[in-house]
Coordinates of C-alpha atoms in Angstrom, one line a residue:
M72 CA 19.2 11.3 -14.0
A73 CA 19.1 7.6 -13.3
A74 CA 17.5 6.3 -10.1
Q75 CA 19.8 5.1 -7.4
I76 CA 19.0 1.5 -6.6
W77 CA 20.5 -0.7 -3.9
Y78 CA 20.7 -4.5 -3.8
E79 CA 21.5 -7.3 -1.4
D80 CA 25.2 -6.5 -1.0
D81 CA 24.5 -2.9 -0.1
G82 CA 22.7 -3.7 3.2
D83 CA 24.5 -4.8 6.4
L84 CA 22.4 -6.7 8.9
S85 CA 25.0 -6.2 11.6
V86 CA 23.8 -2.6 11.8
L87 CA 20.7 -4.0 13.5
A88 CA 22.6 -6.3 15.8
G89 CA 21.9 -5.7 19.4
K90 CA 19.0 -3.4 18.5
K91 CA 15.3 -4.0 19.2
V92 CA 12.8 -3.2 16.4
A93 CA 9.2 -2.4 17.4
I94 CA 6.6 -3.1 14.7
I95 CA 3.5 -1.0 15.6
G96 CA 0.5 -2.7 14.1
Y97 CA 0.0 -6.3 12.9
G98 CA -2.1 -5.8 9.8
S99 CA -1.2 -6.5 6.1
Q100 CA 2.2 -4.9 6.3
G101 CA 2.8 -5.3 10.0
H102 CA 2.7 -9.1 10.0
A103 CA 5.1 -9.3 7.0
H104 CA 7.6 -6.8 8.5
A105 CA 7.6 -8.5 11.9
L106 CA 7.9 -12.1 10.6
N107 CA 10.5 -11.2 7.9
L108 CA 12.7 -9.3 10.3
R109 CA 12.4 -12.0 12.9
D110 CA 13.4 -14.6 10.4
S111 CA 16.4 -12.5 9.4
G112 CA 17.7 -12.6 12.9
V113 CA 16.4 -9.2 14.1
D114 CA 15.1 -8.8 17.7
V115 CA 11.5 -7.9 17.1
V116 CA 8.6 -6.8 19.4
V117 CA 5.1 -6.1 18.1
G118 CA 3.3 -3.2 19.6
L119 CA -0.5 -3.5 19.9
R120 CA -3.4 -2.4 22.1
P121 CA -3.9 -5.1 24.8
T122 CA -7.5 -5.5 23.6
S123 CA -6.5 -6.0 19.9
K124 CA -7.6 -9.3 18.4
S125 CA -4.2 -9.4 16.7
V126 CA -2.4 -10.0 20.0
E127 CA -3.0 -13.8 20.2
F128 CA -2.4 -14.3 16.5
A129 CA 1.0 -12.5 16.7
K130 CA 1.9 -14.7 19.7
E131 CA 0.8 -17.8 17.8
Q132 CA 3.5 -16.8 15.2
G133 CA 6.1 -16.9 17.9
L134 CA 6.4 -13.1 18.2
E135 CA 6.9 -11.1 21.4
V136 CA 3.9 -8.7 21.9
K137 CA 3.7 -5.8 24.2
S138 CA 1.5 -2.7 24.5
V139 CA 2.5 0.2 22.2
P140 CA 4.0 2.3 25.0
E141 CA 6.0 -0.6 26.3
A142 CA 7.2 -1.6 22.9
S143 CA 8.2 2.0 22.1
A144 CA 10.0 2.5 25.3
E145 CA 12.5 -0.4 24.7
A146 CA 12.9 -0.1 20.9
D147 CA 15.9 1.3 19.0
V148 CA 13.9 1.4 15.8
I149 CA 10.1 1.9 15.7
M150 CA 8.3 1.1 12.4
I151 CA 4.8 2.6 12.5
L152 CA 2.4 0.5 10.3
A153 CA -1.0 1.6 11.6
P154 CA -3.4 3.2 9.1
D155 CA -2.5 6.8 8.1
Q156 CA -5.5 8.4 9.9
F157 CA -4.5 6.8 13.2
Q158 CA -0.8 7.2 13.2
R159 CA -0.6 10.7 14.6
T160 CA -2.8 9.8 17.6
I161 CA -0.8 6.7 18.3
W162 CA 2.4 8.8 18.0
A163 CA 1.1 11.5 20.4
N164 CA -0.4 9.3 23.0
D165 CA 1.7 6.1 23.0
I166 CA 5.0 6.6 21.2
E167 CA 6.3 10.1 21.7
P168 CA 6.0 10.1 25.5
N169 CA 7.9 6.8 25.8
I170 CA 10.4 6.8 23.0
K171 CA 14.1 6.5 23.8
P172 CA 16.4 9.5 22.9
G173 CA 17.8 9.0 19.5
A174 CA 15.6 6.0 18.6
A175 CA 14.9 5.7 14.8
I176 CA 11.4 6.1 13.5
A177 CA 10.3 4.4 10.4
F178 CA 7.3 4.4 8.0
A179 CA 6.1 2.5 5.0
H180 CA 4.3 5.6 3.6
G181 CA 5.3 9.2 4.0
F182 CA 1.8 10.7 4.6
N183 CA 2.1 11.8 8.2
I184 CA 5.7 13.1 8.0
H185 CA 5.2 14.9 4.7
Y186 CA 2.0 16.7 5.8
G187 CA 3.3 17.4 9.3
Y188 CA 0.9 15.3 11.3
I189 CA 3.9 13.7 13.0
K190 CA 6.9 15.9 13.9
P191 CA 9.6 13.9 15.6
S192 CA 12.3 15.9 17.4
A193 CA 15.6 16.5 15.6
D194 CA 17.5 13.8 17.5
H195 CA 15.5 11.0 15.9
P196 CA 16.5 9.5 12.6
V197 CA 13.4 9.2 10.4
F198 CA 13.4 6.9 7.4
M199 CA 11.0 5.0 5.1
V200 CA 11.0 1.5 3.7
A201 CA 7.9 1.2 1.5
P202 CA 7.2 -2.1 -0.2
K203 CA 5.7 -2.0 -3.7
G204 CA 3.2 -4.8 -2.9
P205 CA 0.7 -5.9 -0.3
G206 CA 2.0 -7.5 2.9
H207 CA 1.0 -11.1 2.2
I208 CA 3.1 -10.9 -1.0
V209 CA 6.0 -9.3 0.9
R210 CA 5.8 -12.3 3.3
R211 CA 5.3 -14.9 0.6
E212 CA 8.2 -13.7 -1.6
Y213 CA 10.5 -13.6 1.4
A214 CA 9.6 -17.2 2.3
A215 CA 10.3 -18.2 -1.2
G216 CA 13.8 -16.7 -1.1
R217 CA 12.8 -13.7 -3.2
G218 CA 11.7 -10.2 -2.4
V219 CA 9.4 -7.3 -3.2
P220 CA 11.0 -4.1 -4.4
V221 CA 10.8 -1.1 -2.1
V222 CA 11.3 2.6 -2.2
V223 CA 13.5 4.1 0.6
A224 CA 14.0 7.5 2.0
V225 CA 15.7 9.3 4.9
E226 CA 14.0 12.4 6.2
Q227 CA 16.2 13.1 9.3
D228 CA 19.7 11.9 9.8
P229 CA 21.1 13.5 13.0
R230 CA 23.9 10.9 13.5
G231 CA 24.8 10.2 9.9
D232 CA 23.8 6.6 10.1
G233 CA 20.3 7.0 8.6
W234 CA 21.0 5.3 5.3
A235 CA 22.9 2.4 7.0
I236 CA 19.8 1.7 9.2
T237 CA 17.4 2.1 6.3
L238 CA 19.3 -0.4 4.1
A239 CA 19.8 -2.8 6.9
Y240 CA 16.0 -2.8 7.6
A241 CA 15.3 -3.2 3.8
K242 CA 17.7 -6.2 3.7
A243 CA 16.0 -7.8 6.8
L244 CA 12.7 -7.4 5.0
G245 CA 14.0 -9.3 2.0
A246 CA 13.6 -6.2 -0.2
L247 CA 17.2 -5.9 -1.3
R248 CA 16.9 -9.2 -3.1
A249 CA 14.7 -7.3 -5.6
G250 CA 16.0 -3.8 -5.2
A251 CA 15.5 -0.5 -3.2
I252 CA 15.0 2.7 -5.1
K253 CA 16.0 6.0 -3.4
T254 CA 13.2 8.6 -3.1
T255 CA 12.1 11.2 -0.6
F256 CA 9.1 11.4 1.7
K257 CA 7.6 14.1 -0.5
E258 CA 8.0 12.2 -3.8
E259 CA 6.8 8.9 -2.4
T260 CA 3.7 10.5 -0.7
E261 CA 2.6 12.6 -3.6
T262 CA 3.2 10.0 -6.3
D263 CA 1.6 7.3 -4.3
L264 CA -1.6 9.3 -3.6
F265 CA -1.7 10.4 -7.3
G266 CA -1.4 6.9 -8.6
E267 CA -4.1 5.6 -6.3
Q268 CA -6.5 8.4 -7.0
D269 CA -6.1 9.1 -10.7
V270 CA -4.9 5.8 -12.3
L271 CA -5.1 2.6 -10.2
M272 CA -8.3 3.2 -8.2
G273 CA -10.0 6.5 -9.2
G274 CA -9.0 5.9 -12.9
V275 CA -9.4 2.2 -13.6
N276 CA -12.3 1.5 -11.3
H277 CA -14.4 4.3 -12.7
L278 CA -13.4 3.5 -16.3
V279 CA -14.6 -0.1 -15.9
E280 CA -17.8 1.0 -14.2
C281 CA -18.6 3.6 -16.9
G282 CA -17.8 1.2 -19.7
F283 CA -20.1 -1.5 -18.2
E284 CA -22.9 1.1 -17.9
V285 CA -22.6 2.4 -21.4
L286 CA -22.8 -1.2 -22.9
T287 CA -25.7 -2.4 -20.7
E288 CA -27.7 0.8 -21.1
A289 CA -27.3 0.4 -24.9
G290 CA -29.0 -3.0 -24.5
Y291 CA -26.0 -5.4 -24.5
Q292 CA -26.0 -8.4 -22.1
P293 CA -24.4 -7.7 -18.8
E294 CA -22.4 -10.9 -19.0
I295 CA -20.9 -9.8 -22.4
A296 CA -20.2 -6.3 -21.1
Y297 CA -18.4 -7.7 -18.1
F298 CA -16.1 -9.8 -20.3
E299 CA -15.2 -6.9 -22.4
V300 CA -14.6 -4.1 -19.9
C301 CA -13.5 -6.0 -16.7
H302 CA -12.4 -9.6 -17.2
E303 CA -9.9 -8.9 -20.0
L304 CA -8.4 -6.1 -18.1
K305 CA -6.3 -8.5 -15.9
M306 CA -4.8 -10.1 -19.0
L307 CA -3.8 -6.7 -20.4
V308 CA -2.3 -5.6 -17.1
D309 CA -0.4 -8.9 -16.9
L310 CA 1.1 -8.1 -20.3
M311 CA 2.0 -4.6 -19.2
N312 CA 3.7 -6.1 -16.1
E313 CA 5.7 -8.5 -18.3
G314 CA 6.8 -6.1 -21.0
G315 CA 5.3 -2.6 -20.6
L316 CA 2.8 -0.8 -22.7
N317 CA 4.4 -1.9 -26.0
K318 CA 4.0 -5.6 -25.2
A319 CA 0.4 -5.1 -24.2
R320 CA -0.3 -3.4 -27.5
W321 CA 1.5 -5.8 -29.9
S322 CA 0.0 -8.8 -28.1
C323 CA -3.4 -7.6 -29.1
S324 CA -5.0 -7.5 -32.6
D325 CA -4.3 -4.8 -35.1
T326 CA -8.0 -3.8 -34.7
A327 CA -7.5 -3.4 -31.0
Q328 CA -4.3 -1.4 -31.5
Y329 CA -5.9 0.9 -34.0
G330 CA -8.8 1.6 -31.7
D331 CA -6.3 2.3 -28.9
F332 CA -4.5 4.9 -31.0
I333 CA -7.6 6.8 -32.1
S334 CA -9.5 6.6 -28.8
Q335 CA -10.6 10.0 -27.5
V336 CA -12.0 8.8 -24.1
V337 CA -8.9 9.6 -22.2
D338 CA -7.6 12.9 -23.6
D339 CA -6.1 16.2 -22.7
S340 CA -9.1 17.1 -20.6
T341 CA -8.4 14.0 -18.5
K342 CA -4.8 15.1 -18.1
K343 CA -6.0 18.5 -16.9
R344 CA -8.2 16.9 -14.3
M345 CA -5.3 14.7 -13.2
E346 CA -3.1 17.9 -12.9
Y347 CA -5.8 19.5 -10.7
Q348 CA -5.9 16.4 -8.4
L349 CA -2.1 16.4 -8.2
G350 CA -2.3 20.0 -7.1
R351 CA -4.6 19.1 -4.3
I352 CA -2.2 16.4 -3.2
Q353 CA 0.8 18.8 -3.4
D354 CA -0.8 21.6 -1.4
G355 CA -2.2 19.3 1.3
S356 CA -5.8 20.0 0.7
F357 CA -6.6 16.3 -0.1
A358 CA -4.8 15.3 3.1
K359 CA -6.7 17.9 5.2
E360 CA -10.1 16.8 3.7
F361 CA -9.4 13.1 4.5
I362 CA -8.1 13.7 8.0
D363 CA -10.9 16.2 8.8
D364 CA -13.5 13.7 7.7
Q365 CA -11.8 10.9 9.7
D366 CA -11.7 13.1 12.8
A367 CA -15.4 13.7 12.4
G368 CA -16.1 10.0 12.5
A369 CA -15.6 9.5 8.7
P370 CA -19.2 10.3 7.6
K371 CA -18.2 11.1 4.0
F372 CA -15.9 8.1 3.7
K373 CA -18.6 5.8 5.0
E374 CA -21.2 7.3 2.7
L375 CA -18.9 6.8 -0.3
Q376 CA -18.0 3.3 0.7
E377 CA -21.7 2.4 0.8
K378 CA -22.4 4.1 -2.5
F379 CA -19.6 2.5 -4.5
S380 CA -20.0 -1.0 -3.0
H381 CA -23.2 -1.6 -5.0
E382 CA -22.1 -1.0 -8.5
K383 CA -24.2 -2.7 -11.2
I384 CA -21.2 -4.6 -12.5
E385 CA -21.0 -6.6 -9.3
E386 CA -24.5 -8.0 -9.9
V387 CA -23.0 -10.2 -12.6
G388 CA -19.3 -10.3 -11.6
P389 CA -19.3 -13.0 -9.0
K390 CA -21.1 -15.5 -11.3
L391 CA -18.7 -14.9 -14.2
R392 CA -15.5 -15.0 -12.1
G393 CA -16.6 -18.5 -11.0
M394 CA -16.4 -19.7 -14.6
F395 CA -12.7 -19.5 -14.9
S396 CA -10.6 -22.4 -13.6
W397 CA -7.6 -20.3 -13.0
N398 CA -9.7 -18.1 -10.7
K399 CA -10.6 -21.0 -8.4
G400 CA -7.1 -21.3 -6.9
E401 CA -6.9 -17.6 -6.6
A402 CA -10.3 -17.5 -5.0
A403 CA -9.2 -20.1 -2.4
D404 CA -6.0 -18.0 -1.8
A405 CA -8.2 -14.9 -1.4
D406 CA -10.5 -16.7 1.1
E407 CA -7.5 -17.9 3.0
N408 CA -6.0 -14.4 3.1
Q409 CA -9.3 -12.9 4.1
S410 CA -9.5 -15.3 7.0
F411 CA -5.9 -14.5 7.9
T412 CA -6.7 -10.8 7.5
G413 CA -9.7 -11.2 9.8
K414 CA -7.5 -12.7 12.5
I415 CA -5.0 -9.8 12.4
V416 CA -7.7 -7.2 12.0
R417 CA -6.3 -5.1 9.2
A418 CA -8.0 -1.7 9.4
Q419 CA -9.0 0.3 12.5
S420 CA -7.9 -2.3 15.0
E421 CA -4.3 -2.7 13.8
A422 CA -2.8 -0.9 16.8

């Protein structure tokens, strides 16, 4: 069955007229949502801890800023954009005791609703607008008159206006310029976690690290190994982005294609391990492991962060990345974004 996709004419901004939208958090996604909605004519308030370093930065952008309880108490729509592990505490302590009857609750990822860490009462519409790109790109594309695609879902629709609110929000974000694909909280959560763990992060990152180690341990120069297993990856992914796997294949040499076809590195055993990881996502055991570790102060998470931040490939990576002229502009953008991100305090301090 073909996916249902909505575009610009399918959203009606008047649905949000006279309504106050509270954006909880001012990190990567939070700043983009707040600014895009504001520039679309929506009445926006940003909810932050009074001690958050993001307060002054949001005010500098011309946004109204209040504490999370105050913002929640006056909002007709509340978009929760704090990190997954903190959302349920913010909900229980600051939002749920203050929320207006019937106010809509929104998310950009289904984690807390799907796994039951947040359970709004039945009178609240619950929806999701999840951009398929980081916040700074969501903002940049909006400012350029374009948009980043989103996936959208409605979990609770007590009044029957859940989809109208969802599409109005997506339009205000600029997303309907690119398209909004209908999904469910279950589908978005489970596929998002699977993609992160088994392909985008847990797959590609470890594949690059292993390839680099195999070559260097066999006596090849680290610089040459880096070119072959890491540097060229971006070019291949860019080709995939332009024309799918087929373009990535036919853009390379016959030798490369033949090697691709006969490679046994990623095989049925890899698929079986992926299926196992998907099972842990589906039954909630991954979510429980992550939240339990966070509740304990994140000892395992911090240990793994430290372990994987010192990979051998990064001993040579910075020097080689500096050799490419096209990276210099991107590096400047990254530095600018890092500074911006520092001001808005992306992670634990978002709300």
